[in-house]
Coordinates of C-alpha atoms and ligand atoms in Angstrom, one line a residue:
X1 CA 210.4 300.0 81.0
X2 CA 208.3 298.8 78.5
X3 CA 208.3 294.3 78.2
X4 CA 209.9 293.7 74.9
X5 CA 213.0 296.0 76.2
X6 CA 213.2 294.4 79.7
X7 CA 213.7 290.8 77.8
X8 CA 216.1 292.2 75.6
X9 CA 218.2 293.6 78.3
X10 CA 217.9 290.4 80.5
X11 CA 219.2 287.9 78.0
X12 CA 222.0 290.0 77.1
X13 CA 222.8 290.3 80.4
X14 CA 222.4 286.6 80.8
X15 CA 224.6 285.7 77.5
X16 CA 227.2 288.0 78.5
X17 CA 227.6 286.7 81.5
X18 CA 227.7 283.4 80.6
X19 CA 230.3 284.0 77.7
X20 CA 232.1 284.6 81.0
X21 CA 231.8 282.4 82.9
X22 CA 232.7 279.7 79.7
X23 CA 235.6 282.1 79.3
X24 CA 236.8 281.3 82.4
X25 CA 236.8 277.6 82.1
X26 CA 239.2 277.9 79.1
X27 CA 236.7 277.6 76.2
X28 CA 238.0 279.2 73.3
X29 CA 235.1 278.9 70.8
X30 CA 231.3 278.4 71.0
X31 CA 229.1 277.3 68.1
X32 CA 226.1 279.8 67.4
X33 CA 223.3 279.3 65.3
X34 CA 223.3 281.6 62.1
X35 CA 219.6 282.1 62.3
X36 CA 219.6 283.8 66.4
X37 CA 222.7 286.2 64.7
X38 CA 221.0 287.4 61.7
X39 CA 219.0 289.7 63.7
X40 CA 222.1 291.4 64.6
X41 CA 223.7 291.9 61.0
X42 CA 224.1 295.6 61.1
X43 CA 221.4 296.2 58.1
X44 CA 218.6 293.5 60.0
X45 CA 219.7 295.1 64.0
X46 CA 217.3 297.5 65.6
X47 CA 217.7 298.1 69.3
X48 CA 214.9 298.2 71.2
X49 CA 214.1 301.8 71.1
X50 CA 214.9 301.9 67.5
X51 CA 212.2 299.1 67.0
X52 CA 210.1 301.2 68.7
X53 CA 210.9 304.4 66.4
X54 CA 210.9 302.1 63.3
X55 CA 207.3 300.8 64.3
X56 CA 206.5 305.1 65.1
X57 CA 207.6 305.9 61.6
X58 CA 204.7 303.9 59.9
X59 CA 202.1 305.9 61.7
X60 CA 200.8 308.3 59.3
X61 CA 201.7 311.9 61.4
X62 CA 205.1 310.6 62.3
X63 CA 208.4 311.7 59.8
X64 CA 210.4 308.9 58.4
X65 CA 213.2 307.6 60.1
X66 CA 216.4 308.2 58.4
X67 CA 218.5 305.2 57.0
X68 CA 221.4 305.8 59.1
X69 CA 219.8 305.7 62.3
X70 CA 218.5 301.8 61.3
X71 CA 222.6 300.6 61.8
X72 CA 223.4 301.5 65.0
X73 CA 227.0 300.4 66.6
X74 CA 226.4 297.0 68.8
X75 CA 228.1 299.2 71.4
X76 CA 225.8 297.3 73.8
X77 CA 226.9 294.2 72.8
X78 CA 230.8 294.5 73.0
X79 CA 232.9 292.6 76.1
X80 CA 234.9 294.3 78.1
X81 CA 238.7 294.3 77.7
X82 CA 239.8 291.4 78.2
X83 CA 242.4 291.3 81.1
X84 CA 246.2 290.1 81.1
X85 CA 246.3 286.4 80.7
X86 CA 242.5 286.0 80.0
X87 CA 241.7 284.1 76.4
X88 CA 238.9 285.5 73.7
X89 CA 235.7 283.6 73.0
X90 CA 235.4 283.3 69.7
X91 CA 232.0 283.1 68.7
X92 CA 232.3 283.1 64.1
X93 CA 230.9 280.5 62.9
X94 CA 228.7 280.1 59.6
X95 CA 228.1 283.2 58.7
X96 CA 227.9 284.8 62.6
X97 CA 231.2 286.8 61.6
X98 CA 230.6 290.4 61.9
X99 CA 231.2 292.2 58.8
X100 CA 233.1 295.3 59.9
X101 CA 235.5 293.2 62.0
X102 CA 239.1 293.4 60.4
X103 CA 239.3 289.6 61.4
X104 CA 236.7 288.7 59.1
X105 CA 237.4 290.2 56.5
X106 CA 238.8 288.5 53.1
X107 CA 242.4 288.6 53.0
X108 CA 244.4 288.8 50.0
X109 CA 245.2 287.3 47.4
X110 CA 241.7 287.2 45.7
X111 CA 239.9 284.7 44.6
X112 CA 240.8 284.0 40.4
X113 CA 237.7 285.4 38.4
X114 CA 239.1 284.9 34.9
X115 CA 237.4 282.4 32.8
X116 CA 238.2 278.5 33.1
X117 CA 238.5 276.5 29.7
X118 CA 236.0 274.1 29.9
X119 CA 236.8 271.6 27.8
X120 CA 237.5 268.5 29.2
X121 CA 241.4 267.1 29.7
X122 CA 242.2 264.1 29.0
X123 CA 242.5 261.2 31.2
X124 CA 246.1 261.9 31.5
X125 CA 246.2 265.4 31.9
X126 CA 243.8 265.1 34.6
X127 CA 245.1 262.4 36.3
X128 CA 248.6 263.7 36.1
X129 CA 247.3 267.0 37.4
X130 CA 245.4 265.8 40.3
X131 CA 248.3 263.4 41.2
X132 CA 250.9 266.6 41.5
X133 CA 248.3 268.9 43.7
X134 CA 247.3 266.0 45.7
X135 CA 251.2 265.6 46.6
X136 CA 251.8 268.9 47.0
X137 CA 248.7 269.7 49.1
X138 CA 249.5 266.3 51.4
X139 CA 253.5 267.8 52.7
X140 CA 251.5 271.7 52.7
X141 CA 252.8 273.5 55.7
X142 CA 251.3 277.0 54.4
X143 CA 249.4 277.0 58.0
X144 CA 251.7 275.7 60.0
X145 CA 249.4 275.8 63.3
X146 CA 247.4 272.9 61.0
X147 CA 249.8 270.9 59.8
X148 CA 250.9 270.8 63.4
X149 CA 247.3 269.6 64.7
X150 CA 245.9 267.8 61.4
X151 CA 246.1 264.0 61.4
X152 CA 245.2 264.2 57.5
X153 CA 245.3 266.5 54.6
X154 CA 241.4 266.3 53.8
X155 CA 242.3 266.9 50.0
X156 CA 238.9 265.5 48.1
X157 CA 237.0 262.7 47.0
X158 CA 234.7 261.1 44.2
X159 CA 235.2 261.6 40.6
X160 CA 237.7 263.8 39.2
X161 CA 235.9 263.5 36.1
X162 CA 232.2 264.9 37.5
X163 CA 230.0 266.7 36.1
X164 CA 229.2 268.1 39.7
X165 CA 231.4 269.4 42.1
X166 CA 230.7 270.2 45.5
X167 CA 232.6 272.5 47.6
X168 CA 232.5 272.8 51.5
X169 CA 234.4 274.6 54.3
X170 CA 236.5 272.6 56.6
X171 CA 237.2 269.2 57.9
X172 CA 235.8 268.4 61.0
X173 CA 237.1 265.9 63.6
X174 CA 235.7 262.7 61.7
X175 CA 237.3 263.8 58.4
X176 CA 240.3 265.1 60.2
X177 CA 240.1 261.4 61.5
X178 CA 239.3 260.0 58.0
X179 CA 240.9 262.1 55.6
X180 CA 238.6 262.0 54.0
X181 CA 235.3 265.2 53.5
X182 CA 231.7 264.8 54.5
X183 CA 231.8 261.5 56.6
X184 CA 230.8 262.8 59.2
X185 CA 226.6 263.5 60.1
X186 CA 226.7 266.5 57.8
X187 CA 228.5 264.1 55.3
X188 CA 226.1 261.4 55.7
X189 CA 223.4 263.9 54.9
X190 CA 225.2 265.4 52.1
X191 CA 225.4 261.6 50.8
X192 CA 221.4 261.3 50.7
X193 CA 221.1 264.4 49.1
X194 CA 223.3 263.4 46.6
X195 CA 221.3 260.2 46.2
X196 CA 217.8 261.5 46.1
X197 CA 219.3 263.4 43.1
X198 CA 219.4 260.3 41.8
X199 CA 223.5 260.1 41.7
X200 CA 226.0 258.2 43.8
X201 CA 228.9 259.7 45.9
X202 CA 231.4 257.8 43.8
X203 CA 229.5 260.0 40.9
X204 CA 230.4 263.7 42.3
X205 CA 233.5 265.5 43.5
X206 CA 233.6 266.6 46.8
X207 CA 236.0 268.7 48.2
X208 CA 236.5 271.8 50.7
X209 CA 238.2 275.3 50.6
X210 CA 240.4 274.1 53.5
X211 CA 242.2 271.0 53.4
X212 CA 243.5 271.0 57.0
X213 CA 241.0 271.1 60.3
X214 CA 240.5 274.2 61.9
X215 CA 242.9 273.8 65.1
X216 CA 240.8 274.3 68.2
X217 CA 243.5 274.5 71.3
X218 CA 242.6 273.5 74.6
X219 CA 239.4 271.4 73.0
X220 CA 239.3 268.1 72.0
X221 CA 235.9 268.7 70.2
X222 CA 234.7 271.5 68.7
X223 CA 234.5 272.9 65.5
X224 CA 235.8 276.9 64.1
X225 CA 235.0 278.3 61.0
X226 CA 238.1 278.7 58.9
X227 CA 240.3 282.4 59.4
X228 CA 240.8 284.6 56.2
X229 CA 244.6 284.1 56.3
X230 CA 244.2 279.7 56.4
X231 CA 241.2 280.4 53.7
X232 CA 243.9 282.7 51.4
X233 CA 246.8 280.2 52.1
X234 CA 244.3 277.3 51.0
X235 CA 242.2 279.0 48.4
X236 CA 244.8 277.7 45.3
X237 CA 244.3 274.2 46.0
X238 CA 240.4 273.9 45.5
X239 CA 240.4 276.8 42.8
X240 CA 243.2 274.4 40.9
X241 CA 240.9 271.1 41.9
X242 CA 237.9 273.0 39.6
X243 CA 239.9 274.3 36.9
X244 CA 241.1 270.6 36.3
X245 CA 237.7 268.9 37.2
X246 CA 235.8 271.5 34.8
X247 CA 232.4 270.1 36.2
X248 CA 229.7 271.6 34.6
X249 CA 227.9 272.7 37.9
X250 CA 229.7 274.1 41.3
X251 CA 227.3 273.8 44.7
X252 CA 228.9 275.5 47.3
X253 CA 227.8 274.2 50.5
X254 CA 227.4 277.5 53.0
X255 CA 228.9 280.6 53.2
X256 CA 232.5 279.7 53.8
X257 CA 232.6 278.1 50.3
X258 CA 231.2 281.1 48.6
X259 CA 233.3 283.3 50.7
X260 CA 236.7 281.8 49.3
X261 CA 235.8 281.1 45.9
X262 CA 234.4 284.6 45.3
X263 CA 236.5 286.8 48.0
X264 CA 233.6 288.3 49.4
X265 CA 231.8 288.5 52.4
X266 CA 228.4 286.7 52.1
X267 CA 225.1 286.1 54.0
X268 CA 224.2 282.6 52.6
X269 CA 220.6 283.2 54.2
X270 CA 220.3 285.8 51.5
X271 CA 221.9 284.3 48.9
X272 CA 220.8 280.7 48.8
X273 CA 219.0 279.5 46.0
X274 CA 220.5 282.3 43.5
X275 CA 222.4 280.8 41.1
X276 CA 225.7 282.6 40.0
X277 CA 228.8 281.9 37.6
X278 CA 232.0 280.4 38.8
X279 CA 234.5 281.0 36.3
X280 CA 232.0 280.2 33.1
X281 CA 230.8 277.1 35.6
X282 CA 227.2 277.8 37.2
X283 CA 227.4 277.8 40.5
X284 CA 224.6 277.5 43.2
X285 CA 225.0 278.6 47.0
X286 CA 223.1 276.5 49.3
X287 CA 223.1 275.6 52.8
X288 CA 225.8 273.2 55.1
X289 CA 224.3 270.0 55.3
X290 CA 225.2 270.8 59.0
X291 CA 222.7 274.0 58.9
X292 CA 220.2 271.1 57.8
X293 CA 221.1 268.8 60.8
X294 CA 220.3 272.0 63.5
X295 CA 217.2 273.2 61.5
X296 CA 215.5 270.2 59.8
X297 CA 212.3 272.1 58.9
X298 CA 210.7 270.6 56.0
X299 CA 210.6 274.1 55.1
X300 CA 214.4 274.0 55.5
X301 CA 214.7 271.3 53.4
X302 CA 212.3 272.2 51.0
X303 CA 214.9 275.3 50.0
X304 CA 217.6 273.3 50.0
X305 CA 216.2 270.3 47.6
X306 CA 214.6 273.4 45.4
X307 CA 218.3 274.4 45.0
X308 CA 219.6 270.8 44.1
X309 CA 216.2 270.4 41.6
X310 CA 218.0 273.4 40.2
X311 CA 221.3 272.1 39.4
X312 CA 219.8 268.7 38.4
X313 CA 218.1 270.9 35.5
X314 CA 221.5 272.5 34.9
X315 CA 223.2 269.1 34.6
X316 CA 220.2 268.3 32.1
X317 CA 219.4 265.2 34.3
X318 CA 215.7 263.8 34.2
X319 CA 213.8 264.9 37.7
X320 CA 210.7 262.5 38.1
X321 CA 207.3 263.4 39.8
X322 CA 208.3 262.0 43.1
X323 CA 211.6 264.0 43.2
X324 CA 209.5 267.3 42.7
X325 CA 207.4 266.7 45.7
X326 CA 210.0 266.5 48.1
X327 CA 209.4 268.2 51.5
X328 CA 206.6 270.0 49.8
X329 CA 204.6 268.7 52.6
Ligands
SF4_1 S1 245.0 274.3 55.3 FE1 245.7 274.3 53.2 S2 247.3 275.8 53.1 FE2 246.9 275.4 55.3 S3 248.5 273.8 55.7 FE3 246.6 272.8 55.2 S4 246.8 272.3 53.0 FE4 248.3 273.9 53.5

């Protein structure tokens, strides 16, 4: 057996068994880092032996490789059945959902596409407005599993009158805590971003697609990426927060925000840094702060202020010498 094949086999050996063995302890969800699952997205996976034919196909004699024999079924990756009474690891997290699982799919209803009014409301309107969907968003029992576990409704912060709006997944246990999004590390590093574009929290509108925590049973820390059904129950409230904020620029922090606000499946590794259109409100897809926090790379960070020196341009704001050479070295 040839090295880079007898690895391969070794560690999945080793992560299956220890997805187990965690199994067995009553853990329900484990965290994985987007960046060791990309590999296995069906158009980046190539077993071992198809590496080998792939690497074949570039010598001059050999035929090419046909397209359809690059996606191959991750039969060697699936778990056995589980048995009676034994729970599912849950491994989806940012964007480690597999594609042609039903589970992660988009459910309906889709995400509104039709074209916002931008005009400012007035003060009243808005106000008025925010009031009634911050009411009605506070006694939601949509997902009733949430309501059950939240301690808050995270319903949004900052500005309703912004000219930026950022959009994130989830609460997490300090904004469950808090009611309040992004106070947590990630938060704290969404702040400083925010101020090395030279604005202030207080400035922006920050808010997430899900207004309840993920429920995590059995765990009292822990974090799960949002289902489709909670994201469709919870999509009307943060499409209704931007069609009365009317910012002029959307970031959507990660693939969960993109996700719900488009109704598509996304790989925010390859779409970071494009910008797109929200509604007739430019929108750019960047990473989770928390992404930042397990992968602070200035190269990391380089992509991530590139995106923000992006929407400071949209914004028209001035962007000084110093701010241009940020984690270029
Ligand atoms: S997550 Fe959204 S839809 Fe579900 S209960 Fe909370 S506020 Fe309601």
């Amino acid at each position: 057996m040839e090295p880079a094949s007898h690895s391969f086999e070794e560690l999945l050996d080793f992560t299956l068994k220890r997805m187990e063995a965690m199994k067995k302890e009553g853990v329900r969800w484990v965290s994985v880092n987007p960046d060791w699952l990309s590999p296995l997205e069906p158009a980046n996976y190539h077993s071992p032996v198809q590496e080998r034919e792939k690497s074949d196909s570039t010598s001059p004699s050999a035929p090419p490789t046909p397209r359809s024999r690059e996606v191959p079924p991750l039969s060697g990756l699936q778990k056995p059945a589980l048995k009676t009474g034994e729970r599912k690891i849950d491994s989806s997290g940012p964007e480690t959902a597999n594609p042609t699982s039903s589970r992660n799919q988009l459910a309906a209803p889709k995400a509104k596409t039709k074209p916002l009014d931008l005009q400012k409301l007035s003060d009243q309107e808005l106000n008025a407005g925010m009031d009634r969907l911050r009411a009605e968003a506070l006694q939601c029992q949509k997902c009733p599993h949430l309501a059950e576990s939240r301690r808050n409704v995270v319903f949004g912060v900052g500005n309703i009158n912004a000219d930026l709006m950022f959009v994130g997944e989830a609460p997490g246990m300090d904004e469950d805590l808090q009611g309040e999004p992004f106070v947590g590390k990630a938060g704290q590093l969404l702040t400083k971003i925010i101020e090395a574009m030279g604005l202030s929290r207080e400035e922006v509108y920050i808010g997430n697609a899900l207004k309840c925590r993920p429920d995590t049973p059995g765990q009292a820390y822990g974090n799960r990426k949002p289902t489709p059904d909670e994201i469709a129950n919870c999509l009307p409230f943060i499409e209704k927060q931007v069609e009365l904020i009317r910012p002029k620029a959307l970031v959507a922090l990660g693939a969960s925000a993109v996700e719900a606000l488009y109704g598509e499946k996304v790989y925010i590794t390859r779409i970071r840094g494009q910008r797109r259109d929200y509604r007739g409100i430019p929108l750019m897809p960047t990473f989770h702060p928390s992404y930042l926090l397990r992968n602070s790379s200035h190269a990391v960070k380089r992509l991530v202020w590139e995106d923000m020196l992006e929407v400071m341009e949209i914004l028209g704001m001035p962007i000084s010498e110093k701010q241009q050479g940020y984690f270029k070295k």
